[in-house]
Amino acid sequence: MLNPDLNLADNLFDDPDQVPQRNGYGDGVVEAGEKNKNIVVLCCDLTESTRSLAFKKAFPERFVEMGIAEQNMAGIAAGMAFSGKIPYIASYATFSPGRNWDQIRVSICYSMANVKIMGAHAGISVGPDGATHQALEDIAITRCLPNMMVIVPCDYWEAKKATIAISETNGPVYMRFGREKVPVVTTEKTPFEVGRAEIFKHGKDVTVIACGSLVYESLIAAGSLSKEGIDVRVINCHTIKPIDEGIIINAAKETGAIVTAEEHQVHGGLGSAVAEVVSKDHPVPIEFVAIMDRFGESGEPDELMTKFGVKSRDIIIAVNKVLKRK
Amino acid sequence: MIVSQISDEQLAFLEDKANQIREDIIKMLLEAGSGHSAGSLGTADIFTALYFHVMKHDPKNPDWEDRDRFVLSNAHICPVLYATLAHAGYYPREEMMTLRKFGSRLQGHPHRGILPGLEASGGPLGHGISIAIGMTLADKIDGKRRRVYCMLGDGEQDEGQVWEALMFAGKNKLNNLAVVVDRNNIQIDGFTEDIMPMEPLNEKYRSFGWHILEVDGHNIRSIVDAFDEAKAVYEKPTMVIAHTIPGKGVDFMEFKPEWHGKPPNKEEAEKALAELEQIKSLGGKITCEHH
């Protein structure tokens, strides 16, 4: 059922491995740092939680403890970038790129500073910490910035590969991670290229375009729907900007209906990005699985994913709905 | 204060240069029709000291690896930076008159990358100090000895980011960094001590781990000497509190908050230029002696 060319995890539908995406950043930045001595990591008093700790241990002279000062962190990163460094700045996404958006806009993006912004604890699945710490707007506020690249990895391996890949791109990047362990969908051998979405499952009736933890939920939904005779294409769209227009337009043309799925506000995230492409080039009906313009709350991750409507069940409902509009 | 290394001839050259820069600021702002007069005029002596005496840089080779850096944090006073860069030879002087105009490299607030000599973009207050610290930190990691200079506005002290940055620089003992704060006592809405009292600035900076110097910001000899002293300070970044007169050199602009953010009209510009011409005929002696 899965695209055989991509070496996806073969235990995906049975008992997939569970690892937080942020671990992929933690391992990836150490690997990138071994290759490139200009890589530095800055962190705002969240070194363990953001998984910057391994880099700190491996390269203490290239690790900078900022204290709880995200605005200063963004500015210092810009200055370091102007002097040849490649700073990865890590905090929770609500604080960076949330609290320091102005610094990211002017000191980093307007100035084309080569800074990589690592936003941990994004999404409703952050859980018990509640709404203040659940970043649900971060894709929207970074996607709108000129020069910014935005990446939402689906699992550990993708986060690791993306962390390494962006060390070789010049310019600002925002990458978001969740807090929780999520199923490992890909493997070390799965191809990854910045800006290139992948068809994780072929299908002809409808396309689900997802990012982050919703890629797994989409594959589960597609599995259930195939039993009802609905052939769902699933696209992993890890790069929200620049978005892979070709794969989206082809999906619109070939399947005639699209569902987007993300752990983010419905306004301004992946769904909006997909709709911008589709409405311009090949309009087809779209349904959005996302957080519907409200703040999160405390609870266990799975309780919240269910309550806020971002589970495979919700994708199935959206697919049935969009097919009626086809 | 260490013994000054600057000769009388050098001083006369710098004072004349500062006055030329003031004249160009008036002309640029008149032509632009908008922009910030008071801070630009008030810091011309400091900019002249930095770009024509203190800093190691090469206008013909703006990307020279080992150059000293200057970051303007109170970036709204960029007319003085633009005029100084033109006089230093970073770009043609006639281009100064394109300030704020369509297609110009002299944007209303600086845009890094489009004009040689601009080390950072700026506009939102508080940004530049962090950028300057980041440059200094990168050099420290690499063991490079180039120096980083930064100017802060006094009204800018209202921004929380400034204090995040000051705390960080103190902690990291960034001795290759010298920041000058333009203490002219005005901001857009009025006098700084009415808007948001910041004194005692000297004690605040000191308690954040900085070496503090206070100078008359129009006495070029004092300014140069302060930056020289900063080079001799180890284990601490240096903060030069430069007491300046906003609108310096143009009598009807001096000390007036209303001149913070507006340009002169044609009549006012003519009057201003006449005053600056008069100062020139006095041999550039517009500074007071400071002991």
PDB file of N, CA and C in Angstrom, chain B residues 205-275:
ATOM      1  N   TYR B 205      24.468  50.379  34.006  1.00  0.00           N
ATOM      2  CA  TYR B 205      25.401  49.666  33.121  1.00  0.00           C
ATOM      3  C   TYR B 205      26.502  48.991  33.930  1.00  0.00           C
ATOM      4  N   ARG B 206      27.030  49.716  34.912  1.00  0.00           N
ATOM      5  CA  ARG B 206      28.130  49.180  35.714  1.00  0.00           C
ATOM      6  C   ARG B 206      27.691  47.888  36.400  1.00  0.00           C
ATOM      7  N   SER B 207      26.462  47.918  36.935  1.00  0.00           N
ATOM      8  CA  SER B 207      25.984  46.734  37.657  1.00  0.00           C
ATOM      9  C   SER B 207      25.729  45.551  36.717  1.00  0.00           C
ATOM     10  N   PHE B 208      25.656  45.835  35.411  1.00  0.00           N
ATOM     11  CA  PHE B 208      25.488  44.759  34.424  1.00  0.00           C
ATOM     12  C   PHE B 208      26.841  44.235  33.941  1.00  0.00           C
ATOM     13  N   GLY B 209      27.930  44.706  34.533  1.00  0.00           N
ATOM     14  CA  GLY B 209      29.241  44.164  34.197  1.00  0.00           C
ATOM     15  C   GLY B 209      29.984  44.916  33.110  1.00  0.00           C
ATOM     16  N   TRP B 210      29.631  46.176  32.897  1.00  0.00           N
ATOM     17  CA  TRP B 210      30.284  46.971  31.853  1.00  0.00           C
ATOM     18  C   TRP B 210      31.273  47.958  32.453  1.00  0.00           C
ATOM     19  N   HIS B 211      32.287  48.306  31.646  1.00  0.00           N
ATOM     20  CA  HIS B 211      33.194  49.401  31.977  1.00  0.00           C
ATOM     21  C   HIS B 211      32.561  50.681  31.443  1.00  0.00           C
ATOM     22  N   ILE B 212      32.471  51.696  32.291  1.00  0.00           N
ATOM     23  CA  ILE B 212      31.712  52.891  31.908  1.00  0.00           C
ATOM     24  C   ILE B 212      32.631  54.093  31.714  1.00  0.00           C
ATOM     25  N   LEU B 213      32.390  54.805  30.611  1.00  0.00           N
ATOM     26  CA  LEU B 213      33.062  56.082  30.392  1.00  0.00           C
ATOM     27  C   LEU B 213      31.993  57.112  30.055  1.00  0.00           C
ATOM     28  N   GLU B 214      32.196  58.344  30.522  1.00  0.00           N
ATOM     29  CA  GLU B 214      31.253  59.405  30.148  1.00  0.00           C
ATOM     30  C   GLU B 214      32.033  60.495  29.437  1.00  0.00           C
ATOM     31  N   VAL B 215      31.487  60.950  28.315  1.00  0.00           N
ATOM     32  CA  VAL B 215      32.184  61.998  27.558  1.00  0.00           C
ATOM     33  C   VAL B 215      31.208  63.068  27.087  1.00  0.00           C
ATOM     34  N   ASP B 216      31.785  64.212  26.780  1.00  0.00           N
ATOM     35  CA  ASP B 216      31.064  65.245  26.039  1.00  0.00           C
ATOM     36  C   ASP B 216      31.038  64.763  24.588  1.00  0.00           C
ATOM     37  N   GLY B 217      29.857  64.448  24.101  1.00  0.00           N
ATOM     38  CA  GLY B 217      29.729  63.846  22.779  1.00  0.00           C
ATOM     39  C   GLY B 217      30.014  64.788  21.630  1.00  0.00           C
ATOM     40  N   HIS B 218      30.426  66.018  21.938  1.00  0.00           N
ATOM     41  CA  HIS B 218      30.829  66.951  20.881  1.00  0.00           C
ATOM     42  C   HIS B 218      32.314  67.292  20.963  1.00  0.00           C
ATOM     43  N   ASN B 219      32.973  66.726  21.959  1.00  0.00           N
ATOM     44  CA  ASN B 219      34.412  66.929  22.090  1.00  0.00           C
ATOM     45  C   ASN B 219      35.115  65.725  21.463  1.00  0.00           C
ATOM     46  N   ILE B 220      35.540  65.921  20.219  1.00  0.00           N
ATOM     47  CA  ILE B 220      36.060  64.790  19.453  1.00  0.00           C
ATOM     48  C   ILE B 220      37.292  64.186  20.116  1.00  0.00           C
ATOM     49  N   ARG B 221      38.102  65.010  20.722  1.00  0.00           N
ATOM     50  CA  ARG B 221      39.280  64.488  21.424  1.00  0.00           C
ATOM     51  C   ARG B 221      38.847  63.540  22.548  1.00  0.00           C
ATOM     52  N   SER B 222      37.833  63.944  23.290  1.00  0.00           N
ATOM     53  CA  SER B 222      37.340  63.081  24.388  1.00  0.00           C
ATOM     54  C   SER B 222      36.765  61.774  23.849  1.00  0.00           C
ATOM     55  N   ILE B 223      36.069  61.876  22.726  1.00  0.00           N
ATOM     56  CA  ILE B 223      35.445  60.681  22.137  1.00  0.00           C
ATOM     57  C   ILE B 223      36.523  59.691  21.705  1.00  0.00           C
ATOM     58  N   VAL B 224      37.504  60.206  20.991  1.00  0.00           N
ATOM     59  CA  VAL B 224      38.598  59.354  20.521  1.00  0.00           C
ATOM     60  C   VAL B 224      39.328  58.723  21.705  1.00  0.00           C
ATOM     61  N   ASP B 225      39.589  59.535  22.709  1.00  0.00           N
ATOM     62  CA  ASP B 225      40.303  59.021  23.884  1.00  0.00           C
ATOM     63  C   ASP B 225      39.493  57.928  24.589  1.00  0.00           C
ATOM     64  N   ALA B 226      38.172  58.107  24.628  1.00  0.00           N
ATOM     65  CA  ALA B 226      37.331  57.104  25.288  1.00  0.00           C
ATOM     66  C   ALA B 226      37.416  55.763  24.554  1.00  0.00           C
ATOM     67  N   PHE B 227      37.333  55.810  23.228  1.00  0.00           N
ATOM     68  CA  PHE B 227      37.419  54.556  22.475  1.00  0.00           C
ATOM     69  C   PHE B 227      38.819  53.941  22.588  1.00  0.00           C
ATOM     70  N   ASP B 228      39.831  54.781  22.726  1.00  0.00           N
ATOM     71  CA  ASP B 228      41.183  54.270  22.960  1.00  0.00           C
ATOM     72  C   ASP B 228      41.265  53.561  24.304  1.00  0.00           C
ATOM     73  N   GLU B 229      40.686  54.180  25.305  1.00  0.00           N
ATOM     74  CA  GLU B 229      40.710  53.572  26.633  1.00  0.00           C
ATOM     75  C   GLU B 229      39.977  52.230  26.611  1.00  0.00           C
ATOM     76  N   ALA B 230      38.876  52.186  25.850  1.00  0.00           N
ATOM     77  CA  ALA B 230      38.091  50.943  25.771  1.00  0.00           C
ATOM     78  C   ALA B 230      38.948  49.781  25.280  1.00  0.00           C
ATOM     79  N   LYS B 231      39.874  50.081  24.373  1.00  0.00           N
ATOM     80  CA  LYS B 231      40.736  49.017  23.832  1.00  0.00           C
ATOM     81  C   LYS B 231      41.635  48.418  24.907  1.00  0.00           C
ATOM     82  N   ALA B 232      41.883  49.180  25.947  1.00  0.00           N
ATOM     83  CA  ALA B 232      42.799  48.722  26.998  1.00  0.00           C
ATOM     84  C   ALA B 232      42.064  47.986  28.115  1.00  0.00           C
ATOM     85  N   VAL B 233      40.733  47.888  27.980  1.00  0.00           N
ATOM     86  CA  VAL B 233      39.959  47.242  29.044  1.00  0.00           C
ATOM     87  C   VAL B 233      39.786  45.763  28.733  1.00  0.00           C
ATOM     88  N   TYR B 234      40.235  44.908  29.624  1.00  0.00           N
ATOM     89  CA  TYR B 234      40.065  43.476  29.448  1.00  0.00           C
ATOM     90  C   TYR B 234      38.934  42.996  30.344  1.00  0.00           C
ATOM     91  N   GLU B 235      38.317  41.915  29.964  1.00  0.00           N
ATOM     92  CA  GLU B 235      37.308  41.250  30.805  1.00  0.00           C
ATOM     93  C   GLU B 235      35.976  41.971  30.862  1.00  0.00           C
ATOM     94  N   LYS B 236      35.844  43.119  30.173  1.00  0.00           N
ATOM     95  CA  LYS B 236      34.554  43.809  30.210  1.00  0.00           C
ATOM     96  C   LYS B 236      34.279  44.510  28.888  1.00  0.00           C
ATOM     97  N   PRO B 237      33.020  44.542  28.466  1.00  0.00           N
ATOM     98  CA  PRO B 237      32.668  45.443  27.365  1.00  0.00           C
ATOM     99  C   PRO B 237      32.621  46.876  27.894  1.00  0.00           C
ATOM    100  N   THR B 238      32.785  47.825  26.997  1.00  0.00           N
ATOM    101  CA  THR B 238      32.792  49.239  27.416  1.00  0.00           C
ATOM    102  C   THR B 238      31.547  49.965  26.920  1.00  0.00           C
ATOM    103  N   MET B 239      30.972  50.749  27.806  1.00  0.00           N
ATOM    104  CA  MET B 239      29.858  51.620  27.443  1.00  0.00           C
ATOM    105  C   MET B 239      30.311  53.064  27.562  1.00  0.00           C
ATOM    106  N   VAL B 240      30.263  53.770  26.442  1.00  0.00           N
ATOM    107  CA  VAL B 240      30.601  55.190  26.447  1.00  0.00           C
ATOM    108  C   VAL B 240      29.293  55.979  26.475  1.00  0.00           C
ATOM    109  N   ILE B 241      29.040  56.629  27.590  1.00  0.00           N
ATOM    110  CA  ILE B 241      27.848  57.485  27.656  1.00  0.00           C
ATOM    111  C   ILE B 241      28.252  58.841  27.089  1.00  0.00           C
ATOM    112  N   ALA B 242      27.743  59.130  25.898  1.00  0.00           N
ATOM    113  CA  ALA B 242      28.105  60.383  25.226  1.00  0.00           C
ATOM    114  C   ALA B 242      26.974  61.393  25.425  1.00  0.00           C
ATOM    115  N   HIS B 243      27.282  62.428  26.168  1.00  0.00           N
ATOM    116  CA  HIS B 243      26.271  63.470  26.389  1.00  0.00           C
ATOM    117  C   HIS B 243      26.266  64.393  25.182  1.00  0.00           C
ATOM    118  N   THR B 244      25.153  64.424  24.499  1.00  0.00           N
ATOM    119  CA  THR B 244      25.083  65.209  23.259  1.00  0.00           C
ATOM    120  C   THR B 244      23.907  66.187  23.304  1.00  0.00           C
ATOM    121  N   ILE B 245      23.993  67.130  22.417  1.00  0.00           N
ATOM    122  CA  ILE B 245      22.896  68.094  22.258  1.00  0.00           C
ATOM    123  C   ILE B 245      22.132  67.706  20.997  1.00  0.00           C
ATOM    124  N   PRO B 246      20.863  67.316  21.146  1.00  0.00           N
ATOM    125  CA  PRO B 246      20.103  66.969  19.941  1.00  0.00           C
ATOM    126  C   PRO B 246      20.000  68.196  19.038  1.00  0.00           C
ATOM    127  N   GLY B 247      20.231  67.995  17.758  1.00  0.00           N
ATOM    128  CA  GLY B 247      20.171  69.111  16.810  1.00  0.00           C
ATOM    129  C   GLY B 247      21.427  69.959  16.818  1.00  0.00           C
ATOM    130  N   LYS B 248      22.521  69.453  17.406  1.00  0.00           N
ATOM    131  CA  LYS B 248      23.753  70.224  17.604  1.00  0.00           C
ATOM    132  C   LYS B 248      24.196  70.981  16.354  1.00  0.00           C
ATOM    133  N   GLY B 249      24.450  72.276  16.533  1.00  0.00           N
ATOM    134  CA  GLY B 249      24.968  73.104  15.446  1.00  0.00           C
ATOM    135  C   GLY B 249      23.903  73.969  14.810  1.00  0.00           C
ATOM    136  N   VAL B 250      22.641  73.607  15.048  1.00  0.00           N
ATOM    137  CA  VAL B 250      21.538  74.403  14.498  1.00  0.00           C
ATOM    138  C   VAL B 250      20.704  74.902  15.685  1.00  0.00           C
ATOM    139  N   ASP B 251      20.852  76.168  15.963  1.00  0.00           N
ATOM    140  CA  ASP B 251      20.330  76.733  17.204  1.00  0.00           C
ATOM    141  C   ASP B 251      18.841  76.432  17.438  1.00  0.00           C
ATOM    142  N   PHE B 252      18.038  76.594  16.397  1.00  0.00           N
ATOM    143  CA  PHE B 252      16.585  76.439  16.627  1.00  0.00           C
ATOM    144  C   PHE B 252      16.158  74.970  16.763  1.00  0.00           C
ATOM    145  N   MET B 253      17.069  74.046  16.506  1.00  0.00           N
ATOM    146  CA  MET B 253      16.742  72.616  16.686  1.00  0.00           C
ATOM    147  C   MET B 253      17.251  72.069  18.021  1.00  0.00           C
ATOM    148  N   GLU B 254      18.252  72.719  18.590  1.00  0.00           N
ATOM    149  CA  GLU B 254      18.923  72.162  19.760  1.00  0.00           C
ATOM    150  C   GLU B 254      17.982  71.984  20.948  1.00  0.00           C
ATOM    151  N   PHE B 255      18.080  70.851  21.577  1.00  0.00           N
ATOM    152  CA  PHE B 255      17.333  70.493  22.805  1.00  0.00           C
ATOM    153  C   PHE B 255      15.826  70.330  22.595  1.00  0.00           C
ATOM    154  N   LYS B 256      15.348  70.363  21.362  1.00  0.00           N
ATOM    155  CA  LYS B 256      13.891  70.365  21.171  1.00  0.00           C
ATOM    156  C   LYS B 256      13.385  68.988  20.698  1.00  0.00           C
ATOM    157  N   PRO B 257      12.601  68.325  21.561  1.00  0.00           N
ATOM    158  CA  PRO B 257      12.069  67.007  21.187  1.00  0.00           C
ATOM    159  C   PRO B 257      11.306  67.023  19.860  1.00  0.00           C
ATOM    160  N   GLU B 258      10.675  68.145  19.518  1.00  0.00           N
ATOM    161  CA  GLU B 258       9.884  68.167  18.272  1.00  0.00           C
ATOM    162  C   GLU B 258      10.753  67.970  17.034  1.00  0.00           C
ATOM    163  N   TRP B 259      12.084  68.162  17.170  1.00  0.00           N
ATOM    164  CA  TRP B 259      12.968  67.934  16.034  1.00  0.00           C
ATOM    165  C   TRP B 259      13.502  66.506  15.984  1.00  0.00           C
ATOM    166  N   HIS B 260      13.015  65.666  16.902  1.00  0.00           N
ATOM    167  CA  HIS B 260      13.467  64.267  16.880  1.00  0.00           C
ATOM    168  C   HIS B 260      13.192  63.624  15.528  1.00  0.00           C
ATOM    169  N   GLY B 261      11.959  63.748  15.076  1.00  0.00           N
ATOM    170  CA  GLY B 261      11.549  62.935  13.931  1.00  0.00           C
ATOM    171  C   GLY B 261      11.086  63.700  12.716  1.00  0.00           C
ATOM    172  N   LYS B 262      11.507  64.972  12.570  1.00  0.00           N
ATOM    173  CA  LYS B 262      11.080  65.686  11.355  1.00  0.00           C
ATOM    174  C   LYS B 262      12.246  66.357  10.650  1.00  0.00           C
ATOM    175  N   PRO B 263      12.063  66.609   9.352  1.00  0.00           N
ATOM    176  CA  PRO B 263      13.123  67.256   8.575  1.00  0.00           C
ATOM    177  C   PRO B 263      12.875  68.773   8.535  1.00  0.00           C
ATOM    178  N   PRO B 264      13.894  69.549   8.174  1.00  0.00           N
ATOM    179  CA  PRO B 264      13.662  70.979   7.982  1.00  0.00           C
ATOM    180  C   PRO B 264      12.937  71.235   6.657  1.00  0.00           C
ATOM    181  N   ASN B 265      12.126  72.312   6.620  1.00  0.00           N
ATOM    182  CA  ASN B 265      11.609  72.752   5.316  1.00  0.00           C
ATOM    183  C   ASN B 265      12.683  73.633   4.665  1.00  0.00           C
ATOM    184  N   LYS B 266      12.366  74.180   3.487  1.00  0.00           N
ATOM    185  CA  LYS B 266      13.393  74.882   2.715  1.00  0.00           C
ATOM    186  C   LYS B 266      13.974  76.078   3.483  1.00  0.00           C
ATOM    187  N   GLU B 267      13.068  76.822   4.067  1.00  0.00           N
ATOM    188  CA  GLU B 267      13.482  78.024   4.804  1.00  0.00           C
ATOM    189  C   GLU B 267      14.338  77.647   6.017  1.00  0.00           C
ATOM    190  N   GLU B 268      13.879  76.631   6.730  1.00  0.00           N
ATOM    191  CA  GLU B 268      14.618  76.173   7.917  1.00  0.00           C
ATOM    192  C   GLU B 268      15.984  75.613   7.522  1.00  0.00           C
ATOM    193  N   ALA B 269      16.010  74.906   6.398  1.00  0.00           N
ATOM    194  CA  ALA B 269      17.279  74.334   5.948  1.00  0.00           C
ATOM    195  C   ALA B 269      18.276  75.430   5.609  1.00  0.00           C
ATOM    196  N   GLU B 270      17.797  76.481   4.959  1.00  0.00           N
ATOM    197  CA  GLU B 270      18.688  77.594   4.609  1.00  0.00           C
ATOM    198  C   GLU B 270      19.260  78.243   5.862  1.00  0.00           C
ATOM    199  N   LYS B 271      18.390  78.401   6.846  1.00  0.00           N
ATOM    200  CA  LYS B 271      18.812  78.993   8.107  1.00  0.00           C
ATOM    201  C   LYS B 271      19.840  78.080   8.801  1.00  0.00           C
ATOM    202  N   ALA B 272      19.544  76.789   8.764  1.00  0.00           N
ATOM    203  CA  ALA B 272      20.446  75.823   9.405  1.00  0.00           C
ATOM    204  C   ALA B 272      21.813  75.829   8.729  1.00  0.00           C
ATOM    205  N   LEU B 273      21.810  75.829   7.401  1.00  0.00           N
ATOM    206  CA  LEU B 273      23.078  75.803   6.671  1.00  0.00           C
ATOM    207  C   LEU B 273      23.883  77.078   6.909  1.00  0.00           C
ATOM    208  N   ALA B 274      23.173  78.184   7.043  1.00  0.00           N
ATOM    209  CA  ALA B 274      23.852  79.456   7.332  1.00  0.00           C
ATOM    210  C   ALA B 274      24.532  79.381   8.695  1.00  0.00           C
ATOM    211  N   GLU B 275      23.836  78.788   9.655  1.00  0.00           N
ATOM    212  CA  GLU B 275      24.427  78.649  10.998  1.00  0.00           C
ATOM    213  C   GLU B 275      25.659  77.756  10.972  1.00  0.00           C
TER     214      GLU B 275
END
